[in-house]
PDB file of C-alpha atoms in Angstrom:
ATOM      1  CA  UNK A1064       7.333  -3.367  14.721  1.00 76.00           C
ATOM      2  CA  UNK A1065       7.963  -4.782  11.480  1.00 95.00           C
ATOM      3  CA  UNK A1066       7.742  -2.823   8.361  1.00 98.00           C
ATOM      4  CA  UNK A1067       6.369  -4.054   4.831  1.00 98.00           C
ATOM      5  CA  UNK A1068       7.654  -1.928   1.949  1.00 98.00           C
ATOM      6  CA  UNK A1069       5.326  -2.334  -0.817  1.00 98.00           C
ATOM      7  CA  UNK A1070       6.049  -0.661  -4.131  1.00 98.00           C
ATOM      8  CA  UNK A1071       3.416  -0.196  -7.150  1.00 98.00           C
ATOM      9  CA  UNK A1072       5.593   1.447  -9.331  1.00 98.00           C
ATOM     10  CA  UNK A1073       5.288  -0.272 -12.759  1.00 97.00           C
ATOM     11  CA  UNK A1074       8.725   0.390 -13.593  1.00 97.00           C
ATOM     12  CA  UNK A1075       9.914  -0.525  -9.856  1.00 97.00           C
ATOM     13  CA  UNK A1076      14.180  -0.409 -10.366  1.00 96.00           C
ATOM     14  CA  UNK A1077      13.952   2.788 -12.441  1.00 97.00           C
ATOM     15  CA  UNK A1078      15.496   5.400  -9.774  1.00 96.00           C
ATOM     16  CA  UNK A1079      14.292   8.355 -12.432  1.00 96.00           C
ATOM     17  CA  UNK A1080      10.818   7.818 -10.961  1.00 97.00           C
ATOM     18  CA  UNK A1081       9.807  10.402  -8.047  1.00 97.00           C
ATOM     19  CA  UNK A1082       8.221   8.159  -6.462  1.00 97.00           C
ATOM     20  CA  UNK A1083      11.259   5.238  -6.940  1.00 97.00           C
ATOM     21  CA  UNK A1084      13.572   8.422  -5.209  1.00 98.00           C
ATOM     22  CA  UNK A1085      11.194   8.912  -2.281  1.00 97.00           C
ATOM     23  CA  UNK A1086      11.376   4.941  -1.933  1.00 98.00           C
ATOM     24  CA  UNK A1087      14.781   6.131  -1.122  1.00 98.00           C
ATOM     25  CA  UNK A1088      14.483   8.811   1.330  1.00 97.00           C
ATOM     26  CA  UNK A1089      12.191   6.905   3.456  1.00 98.00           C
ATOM     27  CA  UNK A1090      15.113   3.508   3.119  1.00 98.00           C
ATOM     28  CA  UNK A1091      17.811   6.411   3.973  1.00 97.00           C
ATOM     29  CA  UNK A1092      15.668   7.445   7.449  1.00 97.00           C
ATOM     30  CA  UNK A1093      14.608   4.443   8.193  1.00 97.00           C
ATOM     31  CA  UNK A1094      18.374   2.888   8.533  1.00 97.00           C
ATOM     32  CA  UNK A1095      19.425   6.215  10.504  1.00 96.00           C
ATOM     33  CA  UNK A1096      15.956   5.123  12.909  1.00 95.00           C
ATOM     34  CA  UNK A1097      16.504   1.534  12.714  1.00 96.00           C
ATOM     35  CA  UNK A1098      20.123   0.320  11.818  1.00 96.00           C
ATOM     36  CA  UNK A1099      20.566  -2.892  12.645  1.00 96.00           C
ATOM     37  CA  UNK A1100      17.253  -3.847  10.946  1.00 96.00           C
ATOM     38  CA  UNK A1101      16.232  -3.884   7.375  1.00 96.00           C
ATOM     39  CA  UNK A1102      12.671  -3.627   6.173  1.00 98.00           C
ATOM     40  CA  UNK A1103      10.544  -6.558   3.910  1.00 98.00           C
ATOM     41  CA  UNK A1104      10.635  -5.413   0.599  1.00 98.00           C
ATOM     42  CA  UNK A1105       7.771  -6.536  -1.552  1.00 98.00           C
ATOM     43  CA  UNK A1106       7.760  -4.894  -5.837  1.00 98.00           C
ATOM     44  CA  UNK A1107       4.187  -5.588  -6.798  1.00 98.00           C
ATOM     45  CA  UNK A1108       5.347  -5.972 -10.781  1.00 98.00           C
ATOM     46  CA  UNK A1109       8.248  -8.362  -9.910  1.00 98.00           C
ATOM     47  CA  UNK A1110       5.803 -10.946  -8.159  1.00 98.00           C
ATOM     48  CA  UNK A1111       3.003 -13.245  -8.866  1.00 98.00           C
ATOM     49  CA  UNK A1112      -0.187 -11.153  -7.341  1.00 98.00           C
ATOM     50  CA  UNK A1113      -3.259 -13.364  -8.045  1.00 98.00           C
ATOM     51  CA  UNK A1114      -6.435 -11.290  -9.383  1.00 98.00           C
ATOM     52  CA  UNK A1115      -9.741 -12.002  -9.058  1.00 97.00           C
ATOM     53  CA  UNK A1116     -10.514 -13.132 -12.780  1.00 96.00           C
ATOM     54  CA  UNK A1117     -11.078 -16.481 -14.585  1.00 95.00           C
ATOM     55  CA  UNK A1118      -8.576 -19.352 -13.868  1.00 93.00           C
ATOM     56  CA  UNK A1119      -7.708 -17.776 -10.644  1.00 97.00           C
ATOM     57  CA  UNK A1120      -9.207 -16.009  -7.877  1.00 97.00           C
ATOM     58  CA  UNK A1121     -12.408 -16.065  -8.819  1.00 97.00           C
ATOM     59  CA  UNK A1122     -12.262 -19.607  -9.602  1.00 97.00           C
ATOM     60  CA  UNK A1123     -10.512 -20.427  -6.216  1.00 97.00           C
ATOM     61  CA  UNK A1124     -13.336 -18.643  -3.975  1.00 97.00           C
ATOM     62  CA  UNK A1125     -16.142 -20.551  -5.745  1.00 96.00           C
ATOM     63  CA  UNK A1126     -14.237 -23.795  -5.233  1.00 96.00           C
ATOM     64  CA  UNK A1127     -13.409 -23.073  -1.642  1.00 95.00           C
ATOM     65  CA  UNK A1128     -16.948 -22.162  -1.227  1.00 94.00           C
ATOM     66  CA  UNK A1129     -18.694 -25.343  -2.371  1.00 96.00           C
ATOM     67  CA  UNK A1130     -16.190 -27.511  -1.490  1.00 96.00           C
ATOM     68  CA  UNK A1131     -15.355 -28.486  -5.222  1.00 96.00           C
ATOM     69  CA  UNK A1132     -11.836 -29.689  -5.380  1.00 96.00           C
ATOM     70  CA  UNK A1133      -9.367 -27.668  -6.917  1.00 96.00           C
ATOM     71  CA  UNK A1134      -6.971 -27.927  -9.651  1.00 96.00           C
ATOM     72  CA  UNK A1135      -3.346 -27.935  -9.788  1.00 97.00           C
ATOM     73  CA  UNK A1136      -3.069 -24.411 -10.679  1.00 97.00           C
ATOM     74  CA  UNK A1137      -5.751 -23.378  -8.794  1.00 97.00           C
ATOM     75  CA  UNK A1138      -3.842 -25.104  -5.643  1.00 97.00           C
ATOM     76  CA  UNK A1139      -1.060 -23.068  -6.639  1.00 98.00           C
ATOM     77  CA  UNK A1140      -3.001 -19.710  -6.683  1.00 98.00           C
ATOM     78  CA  UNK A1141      -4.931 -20.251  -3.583  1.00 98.00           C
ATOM     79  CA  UNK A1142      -1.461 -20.724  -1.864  1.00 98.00           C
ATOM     80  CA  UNK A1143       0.580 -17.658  -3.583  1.00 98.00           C
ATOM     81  CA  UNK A1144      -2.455 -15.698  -1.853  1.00 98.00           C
ATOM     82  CA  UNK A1145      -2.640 -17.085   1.174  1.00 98.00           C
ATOM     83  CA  UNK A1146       1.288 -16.193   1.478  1.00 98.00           C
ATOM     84  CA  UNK A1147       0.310 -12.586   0.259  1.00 98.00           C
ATOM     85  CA  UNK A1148      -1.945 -12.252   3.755  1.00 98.00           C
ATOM     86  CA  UNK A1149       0.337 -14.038   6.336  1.00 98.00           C
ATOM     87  CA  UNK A1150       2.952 -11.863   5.258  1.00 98.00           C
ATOM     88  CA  UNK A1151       0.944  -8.707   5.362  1.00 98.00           C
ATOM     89  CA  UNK A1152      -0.599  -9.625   8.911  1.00 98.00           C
ATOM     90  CA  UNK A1153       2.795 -10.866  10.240  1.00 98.00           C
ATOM     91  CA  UNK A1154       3.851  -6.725   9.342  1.00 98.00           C
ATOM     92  CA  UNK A1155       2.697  -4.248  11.888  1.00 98.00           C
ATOM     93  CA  UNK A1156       3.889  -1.265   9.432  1.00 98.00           C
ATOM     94  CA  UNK A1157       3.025  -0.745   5.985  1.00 98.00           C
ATOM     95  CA  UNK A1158       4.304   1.384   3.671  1.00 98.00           C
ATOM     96  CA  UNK A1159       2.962   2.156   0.312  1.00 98.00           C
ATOM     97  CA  UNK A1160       5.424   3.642  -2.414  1.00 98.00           C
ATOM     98  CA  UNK A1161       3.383   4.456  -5.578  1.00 97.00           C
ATOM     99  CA  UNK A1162       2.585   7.053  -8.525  1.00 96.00           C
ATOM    100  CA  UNK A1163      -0.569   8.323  -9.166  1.00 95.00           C
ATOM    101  CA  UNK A1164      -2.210   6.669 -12.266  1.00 94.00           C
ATOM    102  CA  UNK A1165      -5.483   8.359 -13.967  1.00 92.00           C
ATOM    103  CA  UNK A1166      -6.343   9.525 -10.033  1.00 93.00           C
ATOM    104  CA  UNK A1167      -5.998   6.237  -8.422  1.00 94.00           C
ATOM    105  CA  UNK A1168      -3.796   3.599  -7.143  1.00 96.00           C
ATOM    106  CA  UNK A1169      -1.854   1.412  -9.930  1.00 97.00           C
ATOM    107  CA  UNK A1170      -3.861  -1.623 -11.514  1.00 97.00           C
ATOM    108  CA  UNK A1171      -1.169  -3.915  -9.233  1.00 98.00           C
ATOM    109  CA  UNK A1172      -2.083  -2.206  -6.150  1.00 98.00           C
ATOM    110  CA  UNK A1173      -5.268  -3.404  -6.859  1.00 98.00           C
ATOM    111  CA  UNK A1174      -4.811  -7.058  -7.121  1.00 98.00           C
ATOM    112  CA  UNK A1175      -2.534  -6.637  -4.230  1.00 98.00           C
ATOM    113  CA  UNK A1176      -5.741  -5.169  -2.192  1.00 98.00           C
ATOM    114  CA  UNK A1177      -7.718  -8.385  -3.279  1.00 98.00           C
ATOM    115  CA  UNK A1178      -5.328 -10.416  -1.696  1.00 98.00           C
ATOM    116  CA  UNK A1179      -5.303  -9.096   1.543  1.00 98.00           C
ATOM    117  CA  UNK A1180      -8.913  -7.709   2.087  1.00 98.00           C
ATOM    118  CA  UNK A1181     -10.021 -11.129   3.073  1.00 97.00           C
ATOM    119  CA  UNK A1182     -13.201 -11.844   5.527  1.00 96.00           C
ATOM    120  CA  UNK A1183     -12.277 -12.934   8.594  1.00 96.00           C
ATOM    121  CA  UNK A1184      -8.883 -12.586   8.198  1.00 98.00           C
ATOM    122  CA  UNK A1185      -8.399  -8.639   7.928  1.00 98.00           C
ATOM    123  CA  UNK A1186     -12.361  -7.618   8.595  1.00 98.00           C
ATOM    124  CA  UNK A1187     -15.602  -9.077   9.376  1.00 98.00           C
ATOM    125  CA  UNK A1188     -18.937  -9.284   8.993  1.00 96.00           C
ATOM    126  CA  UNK A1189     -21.244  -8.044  11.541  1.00 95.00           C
ATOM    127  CA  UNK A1190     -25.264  -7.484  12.097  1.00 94.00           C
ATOM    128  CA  UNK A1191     -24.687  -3.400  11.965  1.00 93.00           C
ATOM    129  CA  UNK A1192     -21.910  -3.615   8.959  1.00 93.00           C
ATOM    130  CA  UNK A1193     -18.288  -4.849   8.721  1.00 95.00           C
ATOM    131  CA  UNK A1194     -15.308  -4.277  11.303  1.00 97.00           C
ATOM    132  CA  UNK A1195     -11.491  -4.428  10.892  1.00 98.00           C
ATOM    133  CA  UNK A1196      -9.637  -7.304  12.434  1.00 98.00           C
ATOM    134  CA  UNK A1197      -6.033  -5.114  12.605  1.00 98.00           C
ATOM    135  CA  UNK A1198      -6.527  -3.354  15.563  1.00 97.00           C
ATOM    136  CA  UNK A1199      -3.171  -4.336  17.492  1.00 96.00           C
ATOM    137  CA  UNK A1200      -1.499  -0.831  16.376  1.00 97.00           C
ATOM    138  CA  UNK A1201      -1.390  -1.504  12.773  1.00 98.00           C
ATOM    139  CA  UNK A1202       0.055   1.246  10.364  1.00 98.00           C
ATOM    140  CA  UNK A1203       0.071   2.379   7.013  1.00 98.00           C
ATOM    141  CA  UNK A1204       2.040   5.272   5.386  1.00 98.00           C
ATOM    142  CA  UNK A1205       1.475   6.201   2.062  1.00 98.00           C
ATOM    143  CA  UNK A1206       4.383   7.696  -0.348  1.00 98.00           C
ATOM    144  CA  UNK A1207       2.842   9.092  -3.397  1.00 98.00           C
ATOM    145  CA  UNK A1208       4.175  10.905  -6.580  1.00 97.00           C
ATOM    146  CA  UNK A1209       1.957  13.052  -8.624  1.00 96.00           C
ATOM    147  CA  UNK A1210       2.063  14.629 -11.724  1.00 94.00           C
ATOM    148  CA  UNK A1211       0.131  17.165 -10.837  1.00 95.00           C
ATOM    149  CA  UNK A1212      -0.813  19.484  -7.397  1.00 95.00           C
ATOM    150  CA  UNK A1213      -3.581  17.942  -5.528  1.00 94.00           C
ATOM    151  CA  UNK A1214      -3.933  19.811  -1.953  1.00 94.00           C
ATOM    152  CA  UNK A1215      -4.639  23.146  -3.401  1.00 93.00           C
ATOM    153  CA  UNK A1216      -8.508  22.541  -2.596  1.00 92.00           C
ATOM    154  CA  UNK A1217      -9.312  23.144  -6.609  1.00 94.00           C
ATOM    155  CA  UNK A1218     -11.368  20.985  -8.292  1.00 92.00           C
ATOM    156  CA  UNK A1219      -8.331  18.225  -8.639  1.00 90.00           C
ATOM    157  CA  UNK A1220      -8.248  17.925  -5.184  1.00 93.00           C
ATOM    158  CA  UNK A1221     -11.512  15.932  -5.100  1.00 92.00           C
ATOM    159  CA  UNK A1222     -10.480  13.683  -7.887  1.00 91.00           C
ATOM    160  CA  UNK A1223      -7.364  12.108  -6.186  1.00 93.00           C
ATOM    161  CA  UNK A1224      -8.994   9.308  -5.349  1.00 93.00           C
ATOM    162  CA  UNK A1225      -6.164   6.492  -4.694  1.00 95.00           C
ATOM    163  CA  UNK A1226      -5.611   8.145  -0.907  1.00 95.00           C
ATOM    164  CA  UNK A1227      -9.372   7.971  -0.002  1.00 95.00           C
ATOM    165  CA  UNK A1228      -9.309   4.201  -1.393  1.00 97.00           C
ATOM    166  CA  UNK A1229      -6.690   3.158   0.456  1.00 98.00           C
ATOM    167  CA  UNK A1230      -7.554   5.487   3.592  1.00 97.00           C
ATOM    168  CA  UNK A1231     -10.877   3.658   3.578  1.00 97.00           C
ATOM    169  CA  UNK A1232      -9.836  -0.118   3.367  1.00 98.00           C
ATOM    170  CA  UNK A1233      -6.852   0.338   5.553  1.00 98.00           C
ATOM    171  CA  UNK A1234      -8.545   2.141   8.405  1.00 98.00           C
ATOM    172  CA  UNK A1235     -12.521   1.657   8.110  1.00 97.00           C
ATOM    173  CA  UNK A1236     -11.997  -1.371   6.304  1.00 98.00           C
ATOM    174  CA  UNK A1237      -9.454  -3.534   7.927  1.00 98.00           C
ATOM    175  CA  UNK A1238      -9.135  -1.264  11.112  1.00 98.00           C
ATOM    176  CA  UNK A1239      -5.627   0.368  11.191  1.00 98.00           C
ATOM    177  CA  UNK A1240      -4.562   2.829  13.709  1.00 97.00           C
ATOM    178  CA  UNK A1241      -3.535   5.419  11.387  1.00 97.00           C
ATOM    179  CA  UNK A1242      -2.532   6.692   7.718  1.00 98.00           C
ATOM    180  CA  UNK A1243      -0.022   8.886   7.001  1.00 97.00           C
ATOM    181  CA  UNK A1244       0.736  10.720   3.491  1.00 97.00           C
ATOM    182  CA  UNK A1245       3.846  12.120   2.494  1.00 98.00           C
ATOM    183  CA  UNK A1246       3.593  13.633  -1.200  1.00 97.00           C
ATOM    184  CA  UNK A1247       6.180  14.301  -4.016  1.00 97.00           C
ATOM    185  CA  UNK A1248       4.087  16.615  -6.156  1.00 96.00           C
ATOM    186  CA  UNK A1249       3.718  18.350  -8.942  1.00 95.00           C
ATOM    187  CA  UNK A1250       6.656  16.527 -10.958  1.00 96.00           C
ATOM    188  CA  UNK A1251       5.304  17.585 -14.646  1.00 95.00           C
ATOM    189  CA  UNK A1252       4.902  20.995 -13.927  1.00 95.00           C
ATOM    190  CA  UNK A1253       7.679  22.164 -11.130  1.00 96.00           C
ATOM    191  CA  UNK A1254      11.357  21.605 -10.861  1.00 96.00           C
ATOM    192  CA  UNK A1255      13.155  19.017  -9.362  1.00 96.00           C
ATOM    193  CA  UNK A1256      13.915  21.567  -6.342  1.00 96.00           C
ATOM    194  CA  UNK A1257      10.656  22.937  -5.765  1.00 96.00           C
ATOM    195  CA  UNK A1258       9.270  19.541  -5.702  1.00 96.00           C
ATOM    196  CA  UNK A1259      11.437  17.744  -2.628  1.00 96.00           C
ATOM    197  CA  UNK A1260      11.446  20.784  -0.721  1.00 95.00           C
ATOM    198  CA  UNK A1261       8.555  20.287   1.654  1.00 94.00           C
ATOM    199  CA  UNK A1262       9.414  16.604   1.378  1.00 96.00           C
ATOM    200  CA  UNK A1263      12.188  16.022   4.247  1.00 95.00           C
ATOM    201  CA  UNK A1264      10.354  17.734   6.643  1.00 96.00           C
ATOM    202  CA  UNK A1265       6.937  15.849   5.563  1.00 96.00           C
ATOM    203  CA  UNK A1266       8.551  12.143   5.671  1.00 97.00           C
ATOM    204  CA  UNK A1267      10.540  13.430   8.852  1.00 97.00           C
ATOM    205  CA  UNK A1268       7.176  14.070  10.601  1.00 97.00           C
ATOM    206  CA  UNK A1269       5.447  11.110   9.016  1.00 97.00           C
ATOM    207  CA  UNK A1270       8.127   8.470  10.149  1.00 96.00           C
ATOM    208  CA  UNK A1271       7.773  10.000  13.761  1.00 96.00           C
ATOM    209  CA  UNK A1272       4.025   9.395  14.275  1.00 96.00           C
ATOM    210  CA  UNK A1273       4.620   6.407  12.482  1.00 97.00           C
ATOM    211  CA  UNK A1274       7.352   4.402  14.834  1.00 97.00           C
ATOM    212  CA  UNK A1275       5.772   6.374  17.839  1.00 95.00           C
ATOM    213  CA  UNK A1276       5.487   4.512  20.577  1.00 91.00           C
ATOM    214  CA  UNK A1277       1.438   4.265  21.602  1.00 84.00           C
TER     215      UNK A1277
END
């Protein structure tokens, strides 16, 4: 199965990130699983990600909609997206390497999630409500640096929202097989130590279920 690496860190080639290092862990296993393959490698803030604003994806829809034809750069918008999806259908795993940012995913992530949340291409409409289109054993495994603890069931635990989102769109949404979570946290208020020490066994698990065979 092929595997999509998407990163949402902001600050992508800094390695002083948490998230940037666990990037790293997961490249280290995944040669030692895999190594005469390499995974597709996709920084959200080194590539054009189209957003759904004036002058481009929102313009594009309405013109694909009514038939209107399109500019130039609207041409070249509608294409840059359309490359976004084949490549994330054409990759049976996804991984996710991202901070935590105000409780949610990054404002790239976002865009990204535009891009690819497309009717009948990743979901459809039906008469009793919509219904993913990536059900041929589809994966998506999210590695996630926090600031803060947020699986001590306190009243922070509710607010990490970015795992629900993409929980929701990946598997209800677009109909994945399974998510998986491996978390670096608490990197403001622990040490370095105390923060990768459940890690390797969490990402060890994680990859397992997640290259399993069905």
């Amino acid at each position: 199965m092929q595997t999509l690496l998407i990163n949402a860190h902001p600050d992508f080639a800094n390695q002083d990130h948490f998230s940037n290092q666990l990037e790293e862990q997961f490249l280290t296993k995944y040669q030692q699983l895999f190594p005469n393959e390499q995974p597709t490698v996709l920084n959200l803030y080194d590539s054009e990600i189209p957003r759904i604003e004036k002058g481009q994806l929102l313009d594009v829809w309405n013109k694909q909609r009514s038939g209107e034809k399109m500019t130039a750069d609207e041409d070249h918008v509608a294409q840059v997206s359309n490359n976004l999806l084949t490549q994330f259908k054409a990759h049976h795993r996804i991984v996710i390497v991202s901070p935590l940012h105000n409780f949610n995913v990054t404002s790239r992530m976002k865009d990204y999630i535009d891009n690819i949340l497309i009717a009948q291409q990743t979901f459809k409409y039906t008469e009793t409500g919509s219904v993913g289109l990536m059900t041929d054993d589809y994966r998506v495994m999210l590695l996630q640096a926090s600031g803060s603890i947020y699986t001590n069931n306190d009243r922070y635990t509710p607010l990490e929202f970015s795992h629900f989102y993409l929980r929701e769109m990946f598997v209800e949404m677009m109909g994945f097989d399974q998510f998986n979570i491996v978390r670096a946290q608490g990197t403001s208020i622990r040490s370095p130590e105390e923060v990768w020490q459940s890690v390797p066994e969490e990402l060890d698990q994680a990859m397992h279920d997640f290259y399993a065979k069905k």
